[in-house]
mmCIF file of C-alpha atoms in Angstrom:
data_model
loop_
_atom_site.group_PDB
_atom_site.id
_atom_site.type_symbol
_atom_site.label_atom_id
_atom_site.label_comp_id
_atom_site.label_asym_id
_atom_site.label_seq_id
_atom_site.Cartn_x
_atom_site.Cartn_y
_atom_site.Cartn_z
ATOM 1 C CA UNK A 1 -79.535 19.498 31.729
ATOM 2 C CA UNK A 2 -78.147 20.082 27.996
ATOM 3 C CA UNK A 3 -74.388 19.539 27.253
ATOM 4 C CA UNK A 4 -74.430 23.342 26.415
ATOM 5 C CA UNK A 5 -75.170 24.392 29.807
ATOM 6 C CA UNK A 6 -72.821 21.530 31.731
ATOM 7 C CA UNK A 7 -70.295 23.101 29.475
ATOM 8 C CA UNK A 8 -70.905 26.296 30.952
ATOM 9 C CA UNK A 9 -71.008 25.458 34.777
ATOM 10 C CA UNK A 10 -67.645 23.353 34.083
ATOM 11 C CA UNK A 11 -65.854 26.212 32.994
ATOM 12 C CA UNK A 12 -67.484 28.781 35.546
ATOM 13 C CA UNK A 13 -65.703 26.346 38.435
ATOM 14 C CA UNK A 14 -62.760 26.078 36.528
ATOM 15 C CA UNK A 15 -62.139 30.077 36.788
ATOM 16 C CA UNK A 16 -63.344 30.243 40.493
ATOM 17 C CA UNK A 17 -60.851 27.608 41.232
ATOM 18 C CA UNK A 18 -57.981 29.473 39.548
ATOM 19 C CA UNK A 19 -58.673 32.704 41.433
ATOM 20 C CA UNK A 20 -58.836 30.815 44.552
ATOM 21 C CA UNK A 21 -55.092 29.439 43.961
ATOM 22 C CA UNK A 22 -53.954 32.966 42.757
ATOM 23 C CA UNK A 23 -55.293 35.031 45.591
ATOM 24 C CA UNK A 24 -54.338 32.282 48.809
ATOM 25 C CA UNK A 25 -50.420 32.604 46.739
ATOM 26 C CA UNK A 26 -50.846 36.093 46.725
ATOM 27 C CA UNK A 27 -51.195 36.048 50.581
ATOM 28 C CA UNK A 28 -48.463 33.329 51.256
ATOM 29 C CA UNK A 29 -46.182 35.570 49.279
ATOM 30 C CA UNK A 30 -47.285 38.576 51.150
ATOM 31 C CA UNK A 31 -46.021 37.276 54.636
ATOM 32 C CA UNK A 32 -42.635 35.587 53.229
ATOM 33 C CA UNK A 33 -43.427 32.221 54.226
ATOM 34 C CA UNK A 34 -42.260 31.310 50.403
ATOM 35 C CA UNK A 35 -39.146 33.987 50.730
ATOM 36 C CA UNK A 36 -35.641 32.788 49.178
ATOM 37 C CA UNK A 37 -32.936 32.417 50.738
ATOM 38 C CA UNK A 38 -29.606 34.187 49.970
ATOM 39 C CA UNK A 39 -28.582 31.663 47.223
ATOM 40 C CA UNK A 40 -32.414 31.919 45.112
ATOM 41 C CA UNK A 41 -33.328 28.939 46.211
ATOM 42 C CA UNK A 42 -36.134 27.931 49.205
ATOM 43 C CA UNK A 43 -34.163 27.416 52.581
ATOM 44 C CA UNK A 44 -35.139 24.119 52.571
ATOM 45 C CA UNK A 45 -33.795 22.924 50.511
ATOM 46 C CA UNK A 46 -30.215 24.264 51.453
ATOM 47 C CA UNK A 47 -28.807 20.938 53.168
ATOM 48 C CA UNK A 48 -25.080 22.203 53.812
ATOM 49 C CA UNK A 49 -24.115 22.351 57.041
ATOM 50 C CA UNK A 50 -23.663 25.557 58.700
ATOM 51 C CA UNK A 51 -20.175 27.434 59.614
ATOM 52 C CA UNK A 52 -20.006 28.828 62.625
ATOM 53 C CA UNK A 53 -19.523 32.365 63.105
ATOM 54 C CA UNK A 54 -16.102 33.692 62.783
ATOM 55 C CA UNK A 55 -14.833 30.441 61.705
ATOM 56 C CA UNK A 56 -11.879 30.623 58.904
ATOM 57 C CA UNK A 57 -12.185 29.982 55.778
ATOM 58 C CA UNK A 58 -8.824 28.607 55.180
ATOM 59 C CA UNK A 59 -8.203 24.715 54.650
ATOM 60 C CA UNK A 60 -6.983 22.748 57.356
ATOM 61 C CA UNK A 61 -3.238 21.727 57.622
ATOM 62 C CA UNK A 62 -4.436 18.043 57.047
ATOM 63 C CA UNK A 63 -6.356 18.800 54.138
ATOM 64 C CA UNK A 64 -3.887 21.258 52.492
ATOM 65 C CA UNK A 65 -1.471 20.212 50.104
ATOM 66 C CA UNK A 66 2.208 19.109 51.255
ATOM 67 C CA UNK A 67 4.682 20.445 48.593
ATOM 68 C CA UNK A 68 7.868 18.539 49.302
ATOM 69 C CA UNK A 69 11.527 18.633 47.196
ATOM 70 C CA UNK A 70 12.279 15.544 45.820
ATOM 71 C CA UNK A 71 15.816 13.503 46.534
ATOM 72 C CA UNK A 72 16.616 14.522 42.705
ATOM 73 C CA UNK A 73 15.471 17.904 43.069
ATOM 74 C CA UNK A 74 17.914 17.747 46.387
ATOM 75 C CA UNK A 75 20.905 16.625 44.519
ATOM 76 C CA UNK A 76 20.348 19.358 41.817
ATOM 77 C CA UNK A 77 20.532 21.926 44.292
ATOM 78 C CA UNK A 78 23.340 20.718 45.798
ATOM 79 C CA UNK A 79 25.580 20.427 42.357
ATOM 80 C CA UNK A 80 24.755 23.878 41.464
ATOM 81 C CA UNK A 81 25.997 25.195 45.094
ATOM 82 C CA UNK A 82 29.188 22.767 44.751
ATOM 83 C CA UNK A 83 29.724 24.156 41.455
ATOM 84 C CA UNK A 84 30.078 27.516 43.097
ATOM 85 C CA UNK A 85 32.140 26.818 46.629
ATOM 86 C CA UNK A 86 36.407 27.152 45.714
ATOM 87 C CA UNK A 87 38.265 24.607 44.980
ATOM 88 C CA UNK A 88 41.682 23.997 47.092
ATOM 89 C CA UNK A 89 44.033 22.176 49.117
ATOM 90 C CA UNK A 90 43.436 22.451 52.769
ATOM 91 C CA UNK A 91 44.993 24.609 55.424
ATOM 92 C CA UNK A 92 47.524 23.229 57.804
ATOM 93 C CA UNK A 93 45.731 22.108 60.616
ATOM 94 C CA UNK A 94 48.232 23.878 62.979
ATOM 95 C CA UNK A 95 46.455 25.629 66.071
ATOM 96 C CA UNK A 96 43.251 23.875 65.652
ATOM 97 C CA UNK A 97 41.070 23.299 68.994
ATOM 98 C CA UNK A 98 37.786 22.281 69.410
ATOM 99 C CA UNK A 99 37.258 24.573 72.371
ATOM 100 C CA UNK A 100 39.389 27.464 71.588
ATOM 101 C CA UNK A 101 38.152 27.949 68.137
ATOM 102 C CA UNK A 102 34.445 26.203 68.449
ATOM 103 C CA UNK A 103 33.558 26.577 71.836
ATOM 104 C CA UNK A 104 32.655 23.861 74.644
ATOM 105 C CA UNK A 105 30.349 20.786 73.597
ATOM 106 C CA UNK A 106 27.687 21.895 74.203
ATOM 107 C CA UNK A 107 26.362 25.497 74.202
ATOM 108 C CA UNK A 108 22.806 27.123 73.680
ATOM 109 C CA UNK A 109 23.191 29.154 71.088
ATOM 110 C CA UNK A 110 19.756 29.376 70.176
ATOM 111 C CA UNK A 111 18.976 30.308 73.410
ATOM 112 C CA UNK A 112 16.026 28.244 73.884
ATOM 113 C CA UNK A 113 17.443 27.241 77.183
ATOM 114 C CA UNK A 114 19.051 23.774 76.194
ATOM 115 C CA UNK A 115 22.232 22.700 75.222
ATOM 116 C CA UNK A 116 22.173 21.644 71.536
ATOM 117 C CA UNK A 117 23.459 17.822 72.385
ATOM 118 C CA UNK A 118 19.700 17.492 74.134
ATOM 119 C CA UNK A 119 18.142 19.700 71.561
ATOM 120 C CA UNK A 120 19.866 16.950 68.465
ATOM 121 C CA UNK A 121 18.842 14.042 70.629
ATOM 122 C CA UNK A 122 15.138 15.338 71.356
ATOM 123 C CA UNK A 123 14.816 15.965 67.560
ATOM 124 C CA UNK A 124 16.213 12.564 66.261
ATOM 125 C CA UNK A 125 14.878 10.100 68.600
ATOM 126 C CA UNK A 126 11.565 8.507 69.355
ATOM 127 C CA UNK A 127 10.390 7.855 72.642
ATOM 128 C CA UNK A 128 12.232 10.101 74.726
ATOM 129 C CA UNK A 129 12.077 10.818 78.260
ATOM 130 C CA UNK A 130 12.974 13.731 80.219
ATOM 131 C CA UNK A 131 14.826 15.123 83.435
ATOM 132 C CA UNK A 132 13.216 18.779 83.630
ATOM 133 C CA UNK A 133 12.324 20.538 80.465
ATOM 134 C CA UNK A 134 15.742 19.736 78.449
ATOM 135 C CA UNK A 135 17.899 16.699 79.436
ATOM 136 C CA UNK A 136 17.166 13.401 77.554
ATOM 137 C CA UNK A 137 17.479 10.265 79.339
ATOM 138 C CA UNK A 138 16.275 7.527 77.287
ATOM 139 C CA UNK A 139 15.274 7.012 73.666
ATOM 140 C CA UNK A 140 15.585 4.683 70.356
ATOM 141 C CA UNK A 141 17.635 5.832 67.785
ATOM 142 C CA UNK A 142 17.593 4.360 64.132
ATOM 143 C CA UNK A 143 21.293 5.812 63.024
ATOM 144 C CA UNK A 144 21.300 7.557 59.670
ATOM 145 C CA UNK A 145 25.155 6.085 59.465
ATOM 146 C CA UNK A 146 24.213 2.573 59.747
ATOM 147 C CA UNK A 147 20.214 1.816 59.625
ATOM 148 C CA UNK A 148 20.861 0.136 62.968
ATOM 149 C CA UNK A 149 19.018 0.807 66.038
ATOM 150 C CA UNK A 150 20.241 2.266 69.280
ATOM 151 C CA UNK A 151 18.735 2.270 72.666
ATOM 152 C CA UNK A 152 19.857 5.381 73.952
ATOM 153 C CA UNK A 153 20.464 5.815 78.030
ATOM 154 C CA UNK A 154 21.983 8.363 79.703
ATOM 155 C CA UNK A 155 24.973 7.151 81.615
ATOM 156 C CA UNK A 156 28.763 7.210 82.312
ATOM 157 C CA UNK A 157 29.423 3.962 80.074
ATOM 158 C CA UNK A 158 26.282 4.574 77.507
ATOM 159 C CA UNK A 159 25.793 8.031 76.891
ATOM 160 C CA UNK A 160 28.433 7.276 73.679
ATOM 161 C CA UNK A 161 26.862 4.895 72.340
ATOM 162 C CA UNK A 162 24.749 7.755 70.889
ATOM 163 C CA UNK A 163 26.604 10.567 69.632
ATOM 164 C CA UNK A 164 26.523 13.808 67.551
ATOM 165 C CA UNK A 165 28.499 14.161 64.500
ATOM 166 C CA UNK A 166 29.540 17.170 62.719
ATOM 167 C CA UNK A 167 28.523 16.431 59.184
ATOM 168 C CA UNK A 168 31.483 18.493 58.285
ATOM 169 C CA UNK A 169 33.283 17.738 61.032
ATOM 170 C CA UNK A 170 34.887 20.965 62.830
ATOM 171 C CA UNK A 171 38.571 19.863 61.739
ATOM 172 C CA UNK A 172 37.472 19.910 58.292
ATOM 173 C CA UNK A 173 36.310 23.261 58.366
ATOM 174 C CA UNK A 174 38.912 24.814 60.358
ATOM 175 C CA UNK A 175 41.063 23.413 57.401
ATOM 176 C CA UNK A 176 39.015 24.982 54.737
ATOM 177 C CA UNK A 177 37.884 28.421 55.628
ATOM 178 C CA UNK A 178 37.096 28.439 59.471
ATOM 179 C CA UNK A 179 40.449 30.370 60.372
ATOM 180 C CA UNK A 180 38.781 33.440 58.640
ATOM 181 C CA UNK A 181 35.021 32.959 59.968
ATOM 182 C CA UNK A 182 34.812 34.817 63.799
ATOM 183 C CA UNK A 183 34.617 33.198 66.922
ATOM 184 C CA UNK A 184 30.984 33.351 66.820
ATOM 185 C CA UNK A 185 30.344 32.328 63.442
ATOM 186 C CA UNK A 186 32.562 29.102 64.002
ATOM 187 C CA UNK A 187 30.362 28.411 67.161
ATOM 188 C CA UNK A 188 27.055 29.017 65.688
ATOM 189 C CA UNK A 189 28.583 26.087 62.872
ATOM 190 C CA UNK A 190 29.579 23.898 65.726
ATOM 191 C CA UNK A 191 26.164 24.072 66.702
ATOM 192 C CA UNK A 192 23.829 24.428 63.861
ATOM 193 C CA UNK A 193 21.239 21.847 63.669
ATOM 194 C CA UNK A 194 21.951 21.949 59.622
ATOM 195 C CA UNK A 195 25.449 20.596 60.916
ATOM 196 C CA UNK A 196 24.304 17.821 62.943
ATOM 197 C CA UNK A 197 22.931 14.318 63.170
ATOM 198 C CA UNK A 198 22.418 11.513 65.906
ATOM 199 C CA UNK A 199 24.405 8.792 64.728
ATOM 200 C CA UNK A 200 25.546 5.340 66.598
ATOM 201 C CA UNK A 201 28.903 6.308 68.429
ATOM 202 C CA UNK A 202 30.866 3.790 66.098
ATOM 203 C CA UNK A 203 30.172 5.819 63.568
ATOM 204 C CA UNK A 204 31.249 8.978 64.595
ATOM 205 C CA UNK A 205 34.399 7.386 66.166
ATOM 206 C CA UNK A 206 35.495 6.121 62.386
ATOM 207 C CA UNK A 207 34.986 8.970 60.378
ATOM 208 C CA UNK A 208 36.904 10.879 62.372
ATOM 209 C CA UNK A 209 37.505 14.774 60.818
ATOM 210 C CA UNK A 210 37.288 13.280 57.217
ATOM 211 C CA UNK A 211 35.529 14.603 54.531
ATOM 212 C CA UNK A 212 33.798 12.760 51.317
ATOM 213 C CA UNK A 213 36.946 11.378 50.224
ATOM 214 C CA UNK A 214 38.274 9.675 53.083
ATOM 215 C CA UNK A 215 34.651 8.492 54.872
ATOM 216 C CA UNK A 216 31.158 8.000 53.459
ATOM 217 C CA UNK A 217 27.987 6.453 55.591
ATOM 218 C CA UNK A 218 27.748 2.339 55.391
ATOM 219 C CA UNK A 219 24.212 3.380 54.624
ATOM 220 C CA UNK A 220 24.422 3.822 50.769
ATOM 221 C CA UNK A 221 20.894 4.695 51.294
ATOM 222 C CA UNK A 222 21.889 7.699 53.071
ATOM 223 C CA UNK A 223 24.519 8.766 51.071
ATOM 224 C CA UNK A 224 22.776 11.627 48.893
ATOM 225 C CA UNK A 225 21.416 13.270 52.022
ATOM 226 C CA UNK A 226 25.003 13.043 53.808
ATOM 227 C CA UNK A 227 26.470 14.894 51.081
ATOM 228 C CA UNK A 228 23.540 17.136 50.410
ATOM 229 C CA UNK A 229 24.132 18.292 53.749
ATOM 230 C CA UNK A 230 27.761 18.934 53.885
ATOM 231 C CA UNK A 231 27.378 20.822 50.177
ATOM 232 C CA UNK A 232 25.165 23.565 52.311
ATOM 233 C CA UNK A 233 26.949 23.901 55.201
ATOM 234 C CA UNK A 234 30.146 24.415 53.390
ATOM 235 C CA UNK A 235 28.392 27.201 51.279
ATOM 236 C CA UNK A 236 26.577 28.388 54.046
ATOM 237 C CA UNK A 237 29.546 29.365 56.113
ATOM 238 C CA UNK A 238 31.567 30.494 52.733
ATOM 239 C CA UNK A 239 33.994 27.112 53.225
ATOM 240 C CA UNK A 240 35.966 25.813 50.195
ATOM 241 C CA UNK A 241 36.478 21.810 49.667
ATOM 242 C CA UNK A 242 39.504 19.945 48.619
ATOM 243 C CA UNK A 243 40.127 18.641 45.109
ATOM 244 C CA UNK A 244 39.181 15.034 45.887
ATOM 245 C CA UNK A 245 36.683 16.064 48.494
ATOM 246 C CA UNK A 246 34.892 17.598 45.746
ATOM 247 C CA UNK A 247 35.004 14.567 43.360
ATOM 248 C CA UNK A 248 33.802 12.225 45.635
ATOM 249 C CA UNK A 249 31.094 14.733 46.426
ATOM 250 C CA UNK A 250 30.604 14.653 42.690
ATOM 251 C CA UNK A 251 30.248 11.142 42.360
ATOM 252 C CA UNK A 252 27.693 10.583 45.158
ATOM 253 C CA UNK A 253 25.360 13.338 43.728
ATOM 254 C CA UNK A 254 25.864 12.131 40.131
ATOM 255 C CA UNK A 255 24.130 8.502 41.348
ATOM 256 C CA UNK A 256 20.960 10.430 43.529
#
């Protein structure tokens, strides 16, 4: 056989071979077993894992992003709104009553059908245990006040070694504003949890009805948040402060 004509048959096969590649493509194409999927590219190669139906979209709460103040953001807010509450000496203390003008210890004004002693102590300590659906009867406390911990058990001779404190305590306010505020107002401040902390019963027994002058936590660490707090209550409930209430208020935000 000449080169010419092995040439020839080479190239013949080489054209049958290419039609025979087009034409069996042709018929793959024809019944979609090479169809794309939604994305343009062959389903399998799509390795993420399906969603179920109707599932959300959203991010979970763990994976979302926790945007939190900071402790100087904190004290900045809390200069600007002492910068705005009145400046003055306080009102005689003369008919002052903790259950005349505040009501009883305690009462449910939230109405979530516990008193707000069990609702403070279920929110600030760990461990709790129960009688019914409200009434705490045991739990550890770590007092803001001191850093110290507190077992807590319910009981005629240790129920106060746990106890609530007023963060502007209710003297305090009746002193500086809370003769004009209604009965209800001045209850709903006796029993707002914004008012209120779990502290060791020492604690609360030493500071008394005084203000940022007179008594400041033994945790220095505490401090900014103490006064924080007392800052928005007072504007909260329109109160005023005392001339050296408010400088010693000054001070402690002025080191946060």
């Amino acid at each position: 056989m000449t080169s010419r004509r092995r040439r020839s048959r080479i190239t013949l096969t080489s054209v049958i071979v290419v039609l025979a590649i087009a034409l069996g493509g042709y018929a793959l194409d024809a019944t979609g077993a090479l169809e794309p999927d939604a994305a343009g590219e062959p389903a399998a190669r799509d390795t993420t894992p399906s969603r179920p139906q109707g599932a959300s979209t959203e991010p979970s709460r763990a994976s979302s992003p926790t945007v939190s103040r900071g402790a100087d953001t904190d004290a900045a807010a809390a200069r600007a709104l002492l910068a705005d509450l009145p400046v003055k000496g306080k009102a005689a203390g003369t008919g002052y009553d903790r259950t005349g003008q505040f009501g009883s210890a305690w009462l449910d004004v939230d109405r979530n059908g516990c008193d707000t002693r069990n609702d403070v102590l279920a929110r600030d300590l760990t461990g709790i245990t129960r009688e019914g659906r409200c009434k705490v009867l045991t739990g550890t406390l770590v007092s803001p006040y001191t850093g110290a911990t507190v077992d807590f058990v319910r009981g005629n001779t240790t129920s106060t070694l746990v106890q609530i404190d007023h963060v502007v305590a209710l003297e305090n306010a009746w002193r500086t504003g809370g003769q004009r505020l209604s009965q209800d107002t001045r209850e709903a401040l006796a029993n707002d949890p914004m008012n209120l902390f779990a502290v060791d019963g020492r604690s609360n027994s030493q500071k008394g009805s005084g203000d940022a002058a007179t008594w400041l936590p033994a945790n220095k660490a505490f401090r900014c948040t103490y006064v924080e707090r007392q800052v928005t209550v007072k504007a909260k409930y329109r109160l005023w402060v005392a001339p050296a209430e408010r400088d010693a208020m000054v001070r402690v935000l002025d080191a946060c």
